Amino acid sequence: MLKPRLQILTILIAIMSQGMVTAGAAKQPSTVQVAQTTDLASVASIARDRKLPILLVFSADHCTYCELLEDEILKPMLLSGDYRDRVLIYKIMLDDESEIRDFNGNTLSPATLSQRYDVYVTPTMLFLDANGQELSERILGINTVEMFGGLVD
């Protein structure tokens, strides 16, 4: 089994290459959605059981970059099925008023959670373990799908 950081790097490269492949594809309606969560303790339980890292995306309504990330990168990843046994993908909506249960079972607002993780830009992608600890460098924002190729360099 790969070490956690190497495993995350492998996933990042796969995400980037997936995005570059789908960037030129014609838009097709998709029924797949990135799962929104308000219960990180439950997500952590799944991550522990399946021994998988968590890709947690901090997003917001009316964020065109968040929509780009979902449509061009995350939804194709989910549709392909190639990542089902490699990473759990969830999003937190920062402008949602719903309270969130954190990795320790405590209840807090999306704003408080974003402050805890120093998230001030949407989209922000965090790779976390089942305890909510960051496993690798976070990815902030997105200009274009091709931007992900630059991250590998």
mmCIF file of C-alpha atoms in Angstrom, residues 37-149:
data_model
loop_
_atom_site.group_PDB
_atom_site.id
_atom_site.type_symbol
_atom_site.label_atom_id
_atom_site.label_comp_id
_atom_site.label_asym_id
_atom_site.label_seq_id
_atom_site.Cartn_x
_atom_site.Cartn_y
_atom_site.Cartn_z
ATOM 1 C CA THR A 37 -22.194 17.215 3.808
ATOM 2 C CA THR A 38 -23.050 18.764 7.123
ATOM 3 C CA ASP A 39 -21.757 15.761 9.075
ATOM 4 C CA LEU A 40 -17.988 15.372 8.915
ATOM 5 C CA ALA A 41 -18.041 12.840 11.763
ATOM 6 C CA SER A 42 -20.025 10.476 9.521
ATOM 7 C CA VAL A 43 -17.695 11.151 6.590
ATOM 8 C CA ALA A 44 -14.762 10.355 8.896
ATOM 9 C CA SER A 45 -16.364 7.070 9.888
ATOM 10 C CA ILE A 46 -16.693 6.083 6.224
ATOM 11 C CA ALA A 47 -13.097 7.144 5.577
ATOM 12 C CA ARG A 48 -11.862 5.000 8.480
ATOM 13 C CA ASP A 49 -13.909 1.980 7.405
ATOM 14 C CA ARG A 50 -12.776 2.220 3.782
ATOM 15 C CA LYS A 51 -9.237 3.453 4.600
ATOM 16 C CA LEU A 52 -9.581 6.380 2.185
ATOM 17 C CA PRO A 53 -8.564 10.045 2.247
ATOM 18 C CA ILE A 54 -11.215 12.744 2.025
ATOM 19 C CA LEU A 55 -11.283 15.441 -0.645
ATOM 20 C CA LEU A 56 -13.263 18.224 1.022
ATOM 21 C CA VAL A 57 -14.198 21.150 -1.212
ATOM 22 C CA PHE A 58 -15.216 24.438 0.359
ATOM 23 C CA SER A 59 -17.680 25.962 -2.089
ATOM 24 C CA ALA A 60 -20.354 28.667 -2.341
ATOM 25 C CA ASP A 61 -23.502 29.312 -4.351
ATOM 26 C CA HIS A 62 -22.995 31.702 -7.261
ATOM 27 C CA CYS A 63 -19.253 30.947 -7.299
ATOM 28 C CA THR A 64 -18.493 30.434 -10.980
ATOM 29 C CA TYR A 65 -15.092 28.937 -10.171
ATOM 30 C CA CYS A 66 -16.767 26.405 -7.879
ATOM 31 C CA GLU A 67 -19.136 25.462 -10.698
ATOM 32 C CA LEU A 68 -16.183 25.107 -13.091
ATOM 33 C CA LEU A 69 -14.369 22.837 -10.639
ATOM 34 C CA GLU A 70 -17.437 20.655 -10.181
ATOM 35 C CA ASP A 71 -18.422 20.483 -13.854
ATOM 36 C CA GLU A 72 -14.964 19.980 -15.346
ATOM 37 C CA ILE A 73 -13.120 18.021 -12.651
ATOM 38 C CA LEU A 74 -15.201 16.563 -9.834
ATOM 39 C CA LYS A 75 -18.332 15.369 -11.665
ATOM 40 C CA PRO A 76 -16.316 13.587 -14.382
ATOM 41 C CA MET A 77 -14.297 11.916 -11.614
ATOM 42 C CA LEU A 78 -17.491 10.693 -9.980
ATOM 43 C CA LEU A 79 -19.026 9.626 -13.294
ATOM 44 C CA SER A 80 -15.983 7.601 -14.266
ATOM 45 C CA GLY A 81 -16.143 5.460 -11.134
ATOM 46 C CA ASP A 82 -12.342 5.358 -11.181
ATOM 47 C CA TYR A 83 -12.062 7.153 -7.848
ATOM 48 C CA ARG A 84 -14.648 5.215 -5.831
ATOM 49 C CA ASP A 85 -11.947 3.214 -4.056
ATOM 50 C CA ARG A 86 -9.351 6.002 -4.002
ATOM 51 C CA VAL A 87 -10.915 9.069 -2.358
ATOM 52 C CA LEU A 88 -14.144 10.281 -0.743
ATOM 53 C CA ILE A 89 -15.361 13.514 -2.334
ATOM 54 C CA TYR A 90 -17.590 15.917 -0.399
ATOM 55 C CA LYS A 91 -18.295 19.617 -0.336
ATOM 56 C CA ILE A 92 -19.167 22.157 2.328
ATOM 57 C CA MET A 93 -21.292 25.102 1.230
ATOM 58 C CA LEU A 94 -20.007 28.161 3.052
ATOM 59 C CA ASP A 95 -23.134 30.200 2.404
ATOM 60 C CA ASP A 96 -25.464 27.496 3.720
ATOM 61 C CA GLU A 97 -26.958 28.291 7.121
ATOM 62 C CA SER A 98 -27.023 24.623 8.204
ATOM 63 C CA GLU A 99 -24.877 23.738 11.184
ATOM 64 C CA ILE A 100 -22.056 21.296 10.605
ATOM 65 C CA ARG A 101 -20.950 18.442 12.826
ATOM 66 C CA ASP A 102 -17.137 18.468 12.764
ATOM 67 C CA PHE A 103 -14.740 15.510 12.912
ATOM 68 C CA ASN A 104 -15.034 15.446 16.723
ATOM 69 C CA GLY A 105 -18.842 15.551 16.718
ATOM 70 C CA ASN A 106 -19.059 19.218 17.740
ATOM 71 C CA THR A 107 -21.615 21.450 16.055
ATOM 72 C CA LEU A 108 -20.479 24.671 14.395
ATOM 73 C CA SER A 109 -21.337 27.030 11.547
ATOM 74 C CA PRO A 110 -19.788 26.759 8.076
ATOM 75 C CA ALA A 111 -18.022 30.076 8.738
ATOM 76 C CA THR A 112 -16.440 28.728 11.928
ATOM 77 C CA LEU A 113 -15.314 25.569 10.124
ATOM 78 C CA SER A 114 -13.765 27.625 7.326
ATOM 79 C CA GLN A 115 -11.914 29.749 9.893
ATOM 80 C CA ARG A 116 -10.652 26.615 11.620
ATOM 81 C CA TYR A 117 -9.106 25.460 8.322
ATOM 82 C CA ASP A 118 -8.047 28.982 7.252
ATOM 83 C CA VAL A 119 -10.269 28.819 4.185
ATOM 84 C CA TYR A 120 -10.985 32.276 2.784
ATOM 85 C CA VAL A 121 -11.248 31.541 -0.950
ATOM 86 C CA THR A 122 -13.729 29.396 -2.833
ATOM 87 C CA PRO A 123 -13.195 26.878 -4.114
ATOM 88 C CA THR A 124 -10.618 25.458 -1.732
ATOM 89 C CA MET A 125 -9.831 21.752 -1.869
ATOM 90 C CA LEU A 126 -8.429 20.020 1.201
ATOM 91 C CA PHE A 127 -7.124 16.458 1.322
ATOM 92 C CA LEU A 128 -7.868 15.191 4.824
ATOM 93 C CA ASP A 129 -7.479 12.024 6.832
ATOM 94 C CA ALA A 130 -10.297 10.575 8.935
ATOM 95 C CA ASN A 131 -9.254 12.830 11.841
ATOM 96 C CA GLY A 132 -9.604 15.991 9.760
ATOM 97 C CA GLN A 133 -5.846 16.553 9.431
ATOM 98 C CA GLU A 134 -4.512 17.843 6.127
ATOM 99 C CA LEU A 135 -2.525 15.213 4.235
ATOM 100 C CA SER A 136 -1.088 17.399 1.496
ATOM 101 C CA GLU A 137 -0.943 20.948 0.222
ATOM 102 C CA ARG A 138 -4.381 22.433 -0.366
ATOM 103 C CA ILE A 139 -5.524 23.727 -3.730
ATOM 104 C CA LEU A 140 -6.924 27.268 -3.727
ATOM 105 C CA GLY A 141 -9.223 28.539 -6.433
ATOM 106 C CA ILE A 142 -9.191 27.666 -10.110
ATOM 107 C CA ASN A 143 -8.646 29.844 -13.172
ATOM 108 C CA THR A 144 -8.827 27.175 -15.824
ATOM 109 C CA VAL A 145 -8.792 23.414 -15.910
ATOM 110 C CA GLU A 146 -5.305 23.630 -17.415
ATOM 111 C CA MET A 147 -4.161 25.296 -14.170
ATOM 112 C CA PHE A 148 -4.082 21.839 -12.609
ATOM 113 C CA GLY A 149 -1.397 20.797 -15.083
#
